[in-house]
Short mmCIF file of C-alpha atoms in Angstrom, two decimals:
data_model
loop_
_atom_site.label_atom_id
_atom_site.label_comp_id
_atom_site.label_asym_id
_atom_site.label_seq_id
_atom_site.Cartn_x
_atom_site.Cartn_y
_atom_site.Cartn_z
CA UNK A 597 -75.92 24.36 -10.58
CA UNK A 598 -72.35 23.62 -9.42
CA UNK A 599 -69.69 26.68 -10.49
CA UNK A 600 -66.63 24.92 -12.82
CA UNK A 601 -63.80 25.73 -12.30
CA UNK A 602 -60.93 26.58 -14.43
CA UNK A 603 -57.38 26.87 -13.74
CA UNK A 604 -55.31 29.51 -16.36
CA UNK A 605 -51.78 29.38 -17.18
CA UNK A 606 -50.56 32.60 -19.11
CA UNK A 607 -47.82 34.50 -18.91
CA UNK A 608 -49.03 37.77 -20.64
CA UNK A 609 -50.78 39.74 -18.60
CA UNK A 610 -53.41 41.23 -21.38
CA UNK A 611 -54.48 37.87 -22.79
CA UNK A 612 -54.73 35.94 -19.03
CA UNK A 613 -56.96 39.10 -18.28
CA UNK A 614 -59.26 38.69 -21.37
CA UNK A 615 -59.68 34.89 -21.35
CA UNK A 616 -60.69 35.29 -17.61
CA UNK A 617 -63.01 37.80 -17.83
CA UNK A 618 -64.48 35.79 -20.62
CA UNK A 619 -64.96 32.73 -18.78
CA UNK A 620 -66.69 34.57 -15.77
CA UNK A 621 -68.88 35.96 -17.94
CA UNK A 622 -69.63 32.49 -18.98
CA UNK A 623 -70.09 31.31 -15.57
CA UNK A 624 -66.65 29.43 -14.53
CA UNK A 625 -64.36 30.02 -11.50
CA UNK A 626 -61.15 30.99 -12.83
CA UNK A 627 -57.79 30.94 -11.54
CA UNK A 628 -54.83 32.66 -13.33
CA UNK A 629 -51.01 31.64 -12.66
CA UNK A 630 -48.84 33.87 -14.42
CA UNK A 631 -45.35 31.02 -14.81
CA UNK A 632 -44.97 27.22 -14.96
CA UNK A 633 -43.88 26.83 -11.44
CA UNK A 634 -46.99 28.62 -10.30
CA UNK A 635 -49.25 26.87 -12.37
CA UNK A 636 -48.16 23.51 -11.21
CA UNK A 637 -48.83 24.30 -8.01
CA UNK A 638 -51.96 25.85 -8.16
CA UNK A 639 -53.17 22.72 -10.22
CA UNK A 640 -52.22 20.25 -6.99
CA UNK A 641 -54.09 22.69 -4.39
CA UNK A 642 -57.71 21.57 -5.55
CA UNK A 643 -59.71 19.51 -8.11
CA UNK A 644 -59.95 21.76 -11.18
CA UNK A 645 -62.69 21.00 -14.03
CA UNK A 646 -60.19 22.19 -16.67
CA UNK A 647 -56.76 23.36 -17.15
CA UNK A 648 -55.47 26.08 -19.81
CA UNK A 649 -52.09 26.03 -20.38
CA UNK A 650 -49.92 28.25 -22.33
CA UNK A 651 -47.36 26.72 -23.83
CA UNK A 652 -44.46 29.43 -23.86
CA UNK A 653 -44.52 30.26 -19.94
CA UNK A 654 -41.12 31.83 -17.69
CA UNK A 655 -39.79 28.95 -14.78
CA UNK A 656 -41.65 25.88 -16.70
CA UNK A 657 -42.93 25.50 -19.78
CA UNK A 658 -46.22 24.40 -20.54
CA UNK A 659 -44.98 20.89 -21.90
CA UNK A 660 -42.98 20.09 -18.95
CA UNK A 661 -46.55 21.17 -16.65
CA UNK A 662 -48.67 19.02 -18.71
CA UNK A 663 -45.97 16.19 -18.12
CA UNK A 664 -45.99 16.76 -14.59
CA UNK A 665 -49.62 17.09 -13.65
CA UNK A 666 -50.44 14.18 -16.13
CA UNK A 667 -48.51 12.05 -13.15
CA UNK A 668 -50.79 13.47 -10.83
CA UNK A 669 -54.71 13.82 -12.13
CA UNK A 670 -56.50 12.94 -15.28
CA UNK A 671 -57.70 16.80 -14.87
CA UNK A 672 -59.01 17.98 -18.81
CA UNK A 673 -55.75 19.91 -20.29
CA UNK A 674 -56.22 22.50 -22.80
CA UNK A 675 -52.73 23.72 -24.55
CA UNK A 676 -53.42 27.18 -25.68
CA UNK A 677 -50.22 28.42 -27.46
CA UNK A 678 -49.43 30.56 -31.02
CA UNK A 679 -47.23 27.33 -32.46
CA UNK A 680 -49.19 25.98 -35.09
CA UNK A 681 -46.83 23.88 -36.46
CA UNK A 682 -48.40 20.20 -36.63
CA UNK A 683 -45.46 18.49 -35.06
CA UNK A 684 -46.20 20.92 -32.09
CA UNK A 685 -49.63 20.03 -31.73
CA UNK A 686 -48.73 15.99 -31.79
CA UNK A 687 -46.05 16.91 -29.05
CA UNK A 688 -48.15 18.59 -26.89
CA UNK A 689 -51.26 15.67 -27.26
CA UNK A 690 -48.40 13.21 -26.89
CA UNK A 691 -47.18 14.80 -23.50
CA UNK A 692 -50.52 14.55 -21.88
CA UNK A 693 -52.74 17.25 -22.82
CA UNK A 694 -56.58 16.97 -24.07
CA UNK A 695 -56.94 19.47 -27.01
CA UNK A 696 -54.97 21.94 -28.68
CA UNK A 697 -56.02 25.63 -29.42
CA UNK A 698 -53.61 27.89 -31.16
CA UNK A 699 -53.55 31.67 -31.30
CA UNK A 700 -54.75 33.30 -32.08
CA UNK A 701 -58.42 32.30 -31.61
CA UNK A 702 -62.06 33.35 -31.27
CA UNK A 703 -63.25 33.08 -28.23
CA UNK A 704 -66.50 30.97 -28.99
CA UNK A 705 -64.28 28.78 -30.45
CA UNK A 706 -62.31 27.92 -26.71
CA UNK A 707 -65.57 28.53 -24.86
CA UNK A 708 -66.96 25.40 -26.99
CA UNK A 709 -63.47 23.24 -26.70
CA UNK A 710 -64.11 23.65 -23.14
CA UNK A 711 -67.51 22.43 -22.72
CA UNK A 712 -66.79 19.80 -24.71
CA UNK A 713 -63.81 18.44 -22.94
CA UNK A 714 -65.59 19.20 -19.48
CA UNK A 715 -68.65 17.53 -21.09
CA UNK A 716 -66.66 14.34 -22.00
CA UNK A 717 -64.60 14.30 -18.57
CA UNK A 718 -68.02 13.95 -16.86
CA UNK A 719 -69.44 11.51 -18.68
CA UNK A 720 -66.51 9.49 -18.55
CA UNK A 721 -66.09 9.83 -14.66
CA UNK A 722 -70.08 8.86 -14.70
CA UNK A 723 -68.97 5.66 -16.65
CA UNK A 724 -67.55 4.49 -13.96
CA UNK A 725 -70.03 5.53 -11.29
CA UNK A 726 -71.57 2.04 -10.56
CA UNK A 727 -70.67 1.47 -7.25
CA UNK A 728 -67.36 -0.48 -8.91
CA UNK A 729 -64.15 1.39 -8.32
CA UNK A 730 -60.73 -0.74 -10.21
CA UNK A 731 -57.41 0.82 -10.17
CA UNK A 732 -55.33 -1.76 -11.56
CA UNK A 733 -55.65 -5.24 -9.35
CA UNK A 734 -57.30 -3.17 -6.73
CA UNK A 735 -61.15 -3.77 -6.69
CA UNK A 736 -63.38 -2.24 -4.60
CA UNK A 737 -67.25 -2.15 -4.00
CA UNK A 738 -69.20 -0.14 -2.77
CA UNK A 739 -72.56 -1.20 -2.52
CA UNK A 740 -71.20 -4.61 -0.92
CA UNK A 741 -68.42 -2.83 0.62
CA UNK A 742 -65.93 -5.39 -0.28
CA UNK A 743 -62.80 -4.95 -1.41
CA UNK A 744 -60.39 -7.45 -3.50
CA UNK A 745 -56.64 -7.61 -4.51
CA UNK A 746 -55.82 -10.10 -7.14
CA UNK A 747 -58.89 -11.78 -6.49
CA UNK A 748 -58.18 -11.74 -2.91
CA UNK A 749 -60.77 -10.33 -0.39
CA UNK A 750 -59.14 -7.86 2.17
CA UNK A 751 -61.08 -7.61 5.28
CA UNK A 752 -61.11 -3.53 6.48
CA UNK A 753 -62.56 -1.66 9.08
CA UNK A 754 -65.24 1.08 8.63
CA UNK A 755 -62.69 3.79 8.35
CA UNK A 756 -60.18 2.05 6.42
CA UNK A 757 -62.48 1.43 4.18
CA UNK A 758 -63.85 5.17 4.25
CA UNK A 759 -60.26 6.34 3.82
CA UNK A 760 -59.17 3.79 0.76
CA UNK A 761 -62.41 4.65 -1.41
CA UNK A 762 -61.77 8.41 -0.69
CA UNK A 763 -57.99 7.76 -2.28
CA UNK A 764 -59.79 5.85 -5.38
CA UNK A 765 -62.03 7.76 -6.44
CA UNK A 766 -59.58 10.71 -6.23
CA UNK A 767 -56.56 8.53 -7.90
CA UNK A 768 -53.66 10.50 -9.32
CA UNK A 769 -55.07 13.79 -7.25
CA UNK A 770 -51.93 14.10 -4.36
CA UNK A 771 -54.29 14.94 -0.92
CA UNK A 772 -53.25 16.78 1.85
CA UNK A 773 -53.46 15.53 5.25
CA UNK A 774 -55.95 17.94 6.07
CA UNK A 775 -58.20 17.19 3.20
CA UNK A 776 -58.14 13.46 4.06
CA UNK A 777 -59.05 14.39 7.49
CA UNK A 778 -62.02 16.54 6.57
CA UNK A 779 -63.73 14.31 3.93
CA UNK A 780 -63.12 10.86 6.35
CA UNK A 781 -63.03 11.95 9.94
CA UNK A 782 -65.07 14.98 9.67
CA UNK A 783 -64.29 18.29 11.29
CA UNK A 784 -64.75 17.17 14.62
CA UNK A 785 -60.93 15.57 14.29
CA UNK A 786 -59.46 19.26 13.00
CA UNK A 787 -55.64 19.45 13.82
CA UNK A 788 -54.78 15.81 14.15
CA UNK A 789 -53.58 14.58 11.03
CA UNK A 790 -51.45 12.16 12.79
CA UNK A 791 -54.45 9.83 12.32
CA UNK A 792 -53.82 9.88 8.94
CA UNK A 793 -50.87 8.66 8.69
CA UNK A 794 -51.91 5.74 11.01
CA UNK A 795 -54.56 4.79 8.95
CA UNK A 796 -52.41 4.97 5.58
CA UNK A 797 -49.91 2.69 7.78
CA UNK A 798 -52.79 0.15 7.89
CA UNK A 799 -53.92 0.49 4.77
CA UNK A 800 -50.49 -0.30 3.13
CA UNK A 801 -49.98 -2.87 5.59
CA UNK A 802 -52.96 -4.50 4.20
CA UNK A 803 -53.11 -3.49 0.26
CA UNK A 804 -49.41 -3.07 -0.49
CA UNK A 805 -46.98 -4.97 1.71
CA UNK A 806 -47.71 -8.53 -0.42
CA UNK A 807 -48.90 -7.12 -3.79
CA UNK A 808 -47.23 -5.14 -6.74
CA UNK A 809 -47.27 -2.47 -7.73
CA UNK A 810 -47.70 -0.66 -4.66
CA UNK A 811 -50.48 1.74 -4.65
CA UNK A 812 -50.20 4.07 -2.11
CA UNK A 813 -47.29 6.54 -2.89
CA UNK A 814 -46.23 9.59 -0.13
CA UNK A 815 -45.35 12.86 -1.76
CA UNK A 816 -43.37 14.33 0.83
CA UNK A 817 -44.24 17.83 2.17
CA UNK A 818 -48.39 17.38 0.88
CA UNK A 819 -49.95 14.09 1.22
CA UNK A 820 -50.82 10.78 0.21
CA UNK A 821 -51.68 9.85 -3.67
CA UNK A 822 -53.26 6.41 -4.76
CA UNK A 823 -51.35 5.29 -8.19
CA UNK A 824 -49.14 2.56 -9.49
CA UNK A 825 -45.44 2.97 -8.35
#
């Protein structure tokens, strides 16, 4: 059975250290970031099955990570905070996040708000497992291997396409060069993520140059991210 994984954001020390120990003894993968800043970028260095975020946290506070990430994935976001106050709660939903746990809390009662927004993330991802990938006018199919723009049929190669239904079904999730590399090329092409970019070139070229929005965004420094600009 495949290990979940669990990214936590918590500033004090003693509660990161129980809620992790917790959740290994449950089974999960877990991940603690200790500030806001850290926790952001832990969340963009791999696809996480759930995110716990404080909300109080040094650098960046868990609000203004939700925010953020919510640009990048539809990752399942936990708040996990000791404001209880209801207008809280609606600010932190409102910002992006899944569910809302306040402190402090019994630890059956997390273990089961994370099952059942992993649980729900999964079933909604398997919704949309039909061989029918849409990201606003962007169609794509897999099974026929066709691929449509506003109704328009773009003719791609076997590696374009490759590349362009690796971005969709990852859309929102920034990807590194390297990751695009190993999941499309393969490991034989290790080291030259120039090719990358060449193939984004022709991808754009073909998807984005006569269409709106454009789809295919750069986030300089990382990668490449499919969304709506």
């Amino acid at each position: 059975m495949e290990q979940l994984s669990i990214l936590l954001v918590e500033d004090e020390e003693n509660v990161a250290q129980f809620i992790q120990l917790e959740l290994q003894f449950e089974g999960y993968y877990v991940e603690v970031a200790s500030d806001g800043q850290q926790g952001l970028e832990l969340s963009q260095q791999k696809e996480w099955d759930l995110i716990l975020l404080d909300w109080m946290l040094p650098k960046l506070d868990g609000l203004e990570v939700c925010r953020r990430i919510r640009k990048l994935s539809e990752v399942p976001i936990i708040i996990v905070t000791a404001r209880d106050y209801v207008g809280d709660k609606i600010a932190g939903l409102d910002t992006g996040a899944d569910d809302y746990i306040t402190k402090p809390f019994e630890i059956e009662e997390l273990l089961a708000r994370i099952r059942a927004n992993v649980r729900r993330n999964k079933k909604e991802q398997a919704s949309t497992n039909d061989g029918i990938v849409q990201i606003e006018d962007l169609l794509v199919d897999e099974k026929k291997r066709l691929v449509f723009r506003s109704g328009s049929q773009i003719e791609l190669t076997q590696r374009e396409f490759e590349l362009l239904l690796f971005l969709m079904e990852h859309a929102g999730t920034v990807l590194t060069r390297e990751r695009l590399l190993s999941n499309v090329w393969g490991f034989d092409f290790a080291g030259e993520t120039n090719i990358v970019d060449v193939y984004i070139r022709y991808l754009r070229n073909k998807l984005d140059r006569d269409f709106t929005p454009k789809l295919i965004q750069t986030v300089r420094g990382v990668g490449y991210v499919l969304r709506p600009l």
